[in-house]
PDB file of C-alpha atoms in Angstrom:
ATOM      1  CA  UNK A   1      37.955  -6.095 -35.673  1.00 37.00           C
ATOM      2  CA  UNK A   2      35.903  -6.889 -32.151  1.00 39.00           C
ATOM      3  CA  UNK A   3      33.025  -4.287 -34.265  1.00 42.00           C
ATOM      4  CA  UNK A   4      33.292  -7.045 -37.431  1.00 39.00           C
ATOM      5  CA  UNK A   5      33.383  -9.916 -35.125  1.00 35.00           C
ATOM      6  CA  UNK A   6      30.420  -9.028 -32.826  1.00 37.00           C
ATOM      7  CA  UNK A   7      28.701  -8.525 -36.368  1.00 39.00           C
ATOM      8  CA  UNK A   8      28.656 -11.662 -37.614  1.00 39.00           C
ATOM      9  CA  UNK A   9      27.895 -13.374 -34.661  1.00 38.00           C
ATOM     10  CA  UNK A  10      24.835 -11.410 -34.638  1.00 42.00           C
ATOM     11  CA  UNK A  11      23.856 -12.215 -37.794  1.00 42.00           C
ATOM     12  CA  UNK A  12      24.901 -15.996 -37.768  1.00 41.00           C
ATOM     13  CA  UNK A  13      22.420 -15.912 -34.389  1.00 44.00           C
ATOM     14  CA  UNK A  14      19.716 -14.657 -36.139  1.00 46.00           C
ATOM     15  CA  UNK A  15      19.969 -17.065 -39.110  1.00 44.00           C
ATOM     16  CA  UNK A  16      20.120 -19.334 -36.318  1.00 44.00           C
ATOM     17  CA  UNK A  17      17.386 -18.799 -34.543  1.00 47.00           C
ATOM     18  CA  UNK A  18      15.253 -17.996 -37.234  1.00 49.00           C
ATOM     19  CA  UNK A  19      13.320 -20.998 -38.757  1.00 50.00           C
ATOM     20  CA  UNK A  20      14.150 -22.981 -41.624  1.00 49.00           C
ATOM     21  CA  UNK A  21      10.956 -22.339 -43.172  1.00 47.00           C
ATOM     22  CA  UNK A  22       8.165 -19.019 -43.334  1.00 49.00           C
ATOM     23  CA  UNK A  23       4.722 -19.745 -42.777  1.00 64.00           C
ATOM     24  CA  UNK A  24       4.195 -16.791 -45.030  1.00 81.00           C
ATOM     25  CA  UNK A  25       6.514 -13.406 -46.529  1.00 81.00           C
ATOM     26  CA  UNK A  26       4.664 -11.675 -43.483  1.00 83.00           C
ATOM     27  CA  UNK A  27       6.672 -13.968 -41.376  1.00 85.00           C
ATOM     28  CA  UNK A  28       9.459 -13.996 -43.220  1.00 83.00           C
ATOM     29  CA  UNK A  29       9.750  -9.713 -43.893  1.00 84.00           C
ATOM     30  CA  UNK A  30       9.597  -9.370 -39.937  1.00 83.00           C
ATOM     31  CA  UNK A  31      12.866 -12.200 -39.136  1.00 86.00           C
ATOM     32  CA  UNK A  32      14.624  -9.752 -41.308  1.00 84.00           C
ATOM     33  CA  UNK A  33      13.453  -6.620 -40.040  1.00 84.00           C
ATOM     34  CA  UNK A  34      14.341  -8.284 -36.570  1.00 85.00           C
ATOM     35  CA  UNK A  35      17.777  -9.578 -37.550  1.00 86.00           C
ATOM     36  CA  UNK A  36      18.386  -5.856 -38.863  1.00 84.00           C
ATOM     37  CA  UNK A  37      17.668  -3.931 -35.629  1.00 83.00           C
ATOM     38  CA  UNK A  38      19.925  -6.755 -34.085  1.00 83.00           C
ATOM     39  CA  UNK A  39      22.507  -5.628 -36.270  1.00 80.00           C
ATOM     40  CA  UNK A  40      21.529  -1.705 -35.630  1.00 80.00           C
ATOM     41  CA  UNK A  41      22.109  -2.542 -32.087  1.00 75.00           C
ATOM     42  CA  UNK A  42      25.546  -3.424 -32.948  1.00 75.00           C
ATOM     43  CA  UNK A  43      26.839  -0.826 -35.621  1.00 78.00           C
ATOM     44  CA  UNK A  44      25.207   2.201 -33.934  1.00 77.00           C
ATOM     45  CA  UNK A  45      26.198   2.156 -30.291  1.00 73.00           C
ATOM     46  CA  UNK A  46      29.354   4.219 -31.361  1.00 72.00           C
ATOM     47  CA  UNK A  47      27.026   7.257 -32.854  1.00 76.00           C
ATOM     48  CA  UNK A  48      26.282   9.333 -29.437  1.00 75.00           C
ATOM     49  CA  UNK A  49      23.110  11.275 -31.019  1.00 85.00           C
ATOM     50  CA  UNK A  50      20.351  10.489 -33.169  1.00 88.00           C
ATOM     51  CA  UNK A  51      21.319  12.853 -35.953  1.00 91.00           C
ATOM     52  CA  UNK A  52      24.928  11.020 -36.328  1.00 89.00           C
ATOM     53  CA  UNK A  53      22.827   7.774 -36.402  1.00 89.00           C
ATOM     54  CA  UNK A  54      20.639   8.363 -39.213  1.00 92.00           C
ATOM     55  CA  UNK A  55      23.863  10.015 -41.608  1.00 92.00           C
ATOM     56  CA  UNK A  56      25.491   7.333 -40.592  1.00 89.00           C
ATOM     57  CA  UNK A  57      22.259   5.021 -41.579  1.00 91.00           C
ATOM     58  CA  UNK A  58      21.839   6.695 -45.180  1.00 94.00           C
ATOM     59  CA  UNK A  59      25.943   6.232 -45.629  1.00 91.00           C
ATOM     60  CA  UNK A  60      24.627   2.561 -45.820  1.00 90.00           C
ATOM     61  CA  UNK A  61      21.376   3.003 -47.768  1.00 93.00           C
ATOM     62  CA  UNK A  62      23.889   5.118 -50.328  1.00 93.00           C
ATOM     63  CA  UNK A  63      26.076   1.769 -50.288  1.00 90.00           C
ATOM     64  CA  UNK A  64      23.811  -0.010 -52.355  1.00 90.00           C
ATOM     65  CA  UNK A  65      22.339   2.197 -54.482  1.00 94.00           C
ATOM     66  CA  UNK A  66      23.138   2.356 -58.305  1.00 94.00           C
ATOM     67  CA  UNK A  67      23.161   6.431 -58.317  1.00 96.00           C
ATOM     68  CA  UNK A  68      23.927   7.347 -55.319  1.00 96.00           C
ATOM     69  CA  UNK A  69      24.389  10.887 -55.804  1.00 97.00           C
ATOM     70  CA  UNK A  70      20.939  11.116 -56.689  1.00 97.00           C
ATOM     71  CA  UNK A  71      19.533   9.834 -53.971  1.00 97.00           C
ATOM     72  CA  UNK A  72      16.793  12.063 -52.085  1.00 98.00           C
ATOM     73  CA  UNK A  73      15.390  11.145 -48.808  1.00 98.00           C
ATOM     74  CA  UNK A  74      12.337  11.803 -46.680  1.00 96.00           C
ATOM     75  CA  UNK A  75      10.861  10.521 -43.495  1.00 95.00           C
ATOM     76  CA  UNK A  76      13.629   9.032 -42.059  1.00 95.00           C
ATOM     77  CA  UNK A  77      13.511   7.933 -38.173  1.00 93.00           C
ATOM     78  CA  UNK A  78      14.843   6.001 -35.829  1.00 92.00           C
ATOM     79  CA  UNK A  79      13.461   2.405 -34.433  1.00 88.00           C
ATOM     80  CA  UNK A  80      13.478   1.208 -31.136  1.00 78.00           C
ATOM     81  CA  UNK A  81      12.155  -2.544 -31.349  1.00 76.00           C
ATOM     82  CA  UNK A  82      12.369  -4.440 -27.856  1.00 74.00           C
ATOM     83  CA  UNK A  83      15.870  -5.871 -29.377  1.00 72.00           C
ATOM     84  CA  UNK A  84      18.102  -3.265 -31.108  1.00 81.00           C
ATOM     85  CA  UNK A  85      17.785  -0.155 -33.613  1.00 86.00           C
ATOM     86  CA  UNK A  86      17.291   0.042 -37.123  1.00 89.00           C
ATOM     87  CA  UNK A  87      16.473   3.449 -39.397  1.00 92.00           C
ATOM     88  CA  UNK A  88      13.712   3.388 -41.566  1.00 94.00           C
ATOM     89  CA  UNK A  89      12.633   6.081 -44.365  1.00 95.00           C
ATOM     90  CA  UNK A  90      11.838   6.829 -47.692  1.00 96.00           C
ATOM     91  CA  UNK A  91      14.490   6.667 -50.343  1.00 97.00           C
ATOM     92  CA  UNK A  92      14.485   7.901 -54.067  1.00 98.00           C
ATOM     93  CA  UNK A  93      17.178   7.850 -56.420  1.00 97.00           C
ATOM     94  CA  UNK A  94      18.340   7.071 -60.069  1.00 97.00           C
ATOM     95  CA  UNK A  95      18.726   3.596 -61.842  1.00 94.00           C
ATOM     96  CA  UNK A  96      20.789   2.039 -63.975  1.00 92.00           C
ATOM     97  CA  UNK A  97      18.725   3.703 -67.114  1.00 95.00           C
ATOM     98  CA  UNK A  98      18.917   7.544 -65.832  1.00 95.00           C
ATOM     99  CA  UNK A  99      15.109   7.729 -64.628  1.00 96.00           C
ATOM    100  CA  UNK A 100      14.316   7.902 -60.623  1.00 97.00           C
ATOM    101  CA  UNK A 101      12.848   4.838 -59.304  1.00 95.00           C
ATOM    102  CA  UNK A 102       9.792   7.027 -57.299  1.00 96.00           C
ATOM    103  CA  UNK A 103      10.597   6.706 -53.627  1.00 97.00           C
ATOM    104  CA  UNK A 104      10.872   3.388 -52.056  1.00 96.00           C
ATOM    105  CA  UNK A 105      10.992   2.418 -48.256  1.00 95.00           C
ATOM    106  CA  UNK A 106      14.059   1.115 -46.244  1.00 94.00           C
ATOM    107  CA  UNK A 107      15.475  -0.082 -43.343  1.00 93.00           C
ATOM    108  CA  UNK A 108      19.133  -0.283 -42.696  1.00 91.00           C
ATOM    109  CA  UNK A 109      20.994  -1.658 -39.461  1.00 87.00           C
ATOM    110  CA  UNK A 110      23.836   0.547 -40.423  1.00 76.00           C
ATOM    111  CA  UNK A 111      26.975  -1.432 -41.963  1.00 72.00           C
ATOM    112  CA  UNK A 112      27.416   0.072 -45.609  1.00 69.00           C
ATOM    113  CA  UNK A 113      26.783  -2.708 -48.012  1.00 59.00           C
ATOM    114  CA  UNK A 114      24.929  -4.907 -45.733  1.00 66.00           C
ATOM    115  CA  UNK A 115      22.147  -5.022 -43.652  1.00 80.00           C
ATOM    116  CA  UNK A 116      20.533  -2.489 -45.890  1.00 87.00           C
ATOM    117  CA  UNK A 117      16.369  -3.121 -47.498  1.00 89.00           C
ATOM    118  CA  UNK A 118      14.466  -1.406 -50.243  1.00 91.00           C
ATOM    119  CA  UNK A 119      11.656  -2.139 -51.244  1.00 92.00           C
ATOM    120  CA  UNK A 120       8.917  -0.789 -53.659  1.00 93.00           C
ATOM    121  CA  UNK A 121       5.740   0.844 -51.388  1.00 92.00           C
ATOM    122  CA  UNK A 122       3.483  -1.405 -53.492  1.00 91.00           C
ATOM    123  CA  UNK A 123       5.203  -4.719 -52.691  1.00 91.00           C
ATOM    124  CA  UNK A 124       4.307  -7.154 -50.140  1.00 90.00           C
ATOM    125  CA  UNK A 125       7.664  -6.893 -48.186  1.00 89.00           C
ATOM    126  CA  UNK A 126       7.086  -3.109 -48.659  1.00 90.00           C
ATOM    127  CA  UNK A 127       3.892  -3.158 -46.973  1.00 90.00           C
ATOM    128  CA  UNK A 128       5.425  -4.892 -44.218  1.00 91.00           C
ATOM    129  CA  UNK A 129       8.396  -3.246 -44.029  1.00 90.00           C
ATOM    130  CA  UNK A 130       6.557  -0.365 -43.569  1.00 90.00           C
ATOM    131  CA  UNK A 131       4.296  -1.558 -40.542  1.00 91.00           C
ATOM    132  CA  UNK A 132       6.929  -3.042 -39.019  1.00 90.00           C
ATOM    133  CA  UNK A 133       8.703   0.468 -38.931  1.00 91.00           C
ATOM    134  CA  UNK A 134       5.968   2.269 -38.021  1.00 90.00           C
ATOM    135  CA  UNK A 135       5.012  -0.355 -35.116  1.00 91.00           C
ATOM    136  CA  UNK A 136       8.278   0.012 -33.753  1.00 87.00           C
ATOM    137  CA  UNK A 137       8.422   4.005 -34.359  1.00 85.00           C
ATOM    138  CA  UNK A 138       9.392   5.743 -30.461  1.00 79.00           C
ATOM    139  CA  UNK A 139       6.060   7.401 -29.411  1.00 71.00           C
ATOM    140  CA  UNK A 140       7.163  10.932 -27.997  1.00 64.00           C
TER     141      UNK A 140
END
């Protein structure tokens, strides 16, 4: 329950402190990449290692999809923005008519059903979503 509860306050902060209006989708994309990481900094501090981190991060990207046991993924990593951790990758998987979608990006804080975005590579938010990702991508 503390897990749920530290959540949502999380989230309800970020709506919070977000503002009421976007000076453009850029703007906008990056709040909610920002309030995801937030949220990644909540749901993944029980995973120890990276590898239990990013199952546990497509668990959630599954969540939402339509076909989930078609789902194929590639170049998945972790985040480490200034506040939090979010996964980011490639997804691909089956809709609602049978055929595979081509693979779209994501970014997931972690809590299956919630806190999970795809988004086509050739949309704005994709773009963006992408950048952001690969901005906040641990150098090694």
């Amino acid at each position: 329950m503390k897990k749920i509860t530290t959540i949502v306050a999380v989230l309800c902060f970020s709506l919070v402190t977000q503002p009421t209006w976007a000076k453009s989708v850029k703007e906008a994309s990056i709040a909610v990449f920002e309030s995801t990481a937030k949220l990644g900094s909540t749901t993944f501090t029980e995973f120890n290692d990276d590898a239990a981190k990013i199952e546990e991060a497509k668990a959630a990207v599954l969540s939402v999809l339509k076909d989930p046991e078609s789902a194929q993924f590639r170049n998945v990593f972790i985040t480490t923005p200034t506040q939090g951790t979010a996964v980011c990758g490639e997804v691909n998987a089956k809709n609602s008519y049978g055929g595979f979608t081509g693979f779209q990006y994501f970014i997931t804080g972690g809590l299956r059903g919630f806190g999970t975005t795809i988004e086509k590579p050739s949309s704005e938010t994709g773009i963006y979503m992408m950048e952001w990702c690969l901005a906040n991508e641990p150098k090694n």
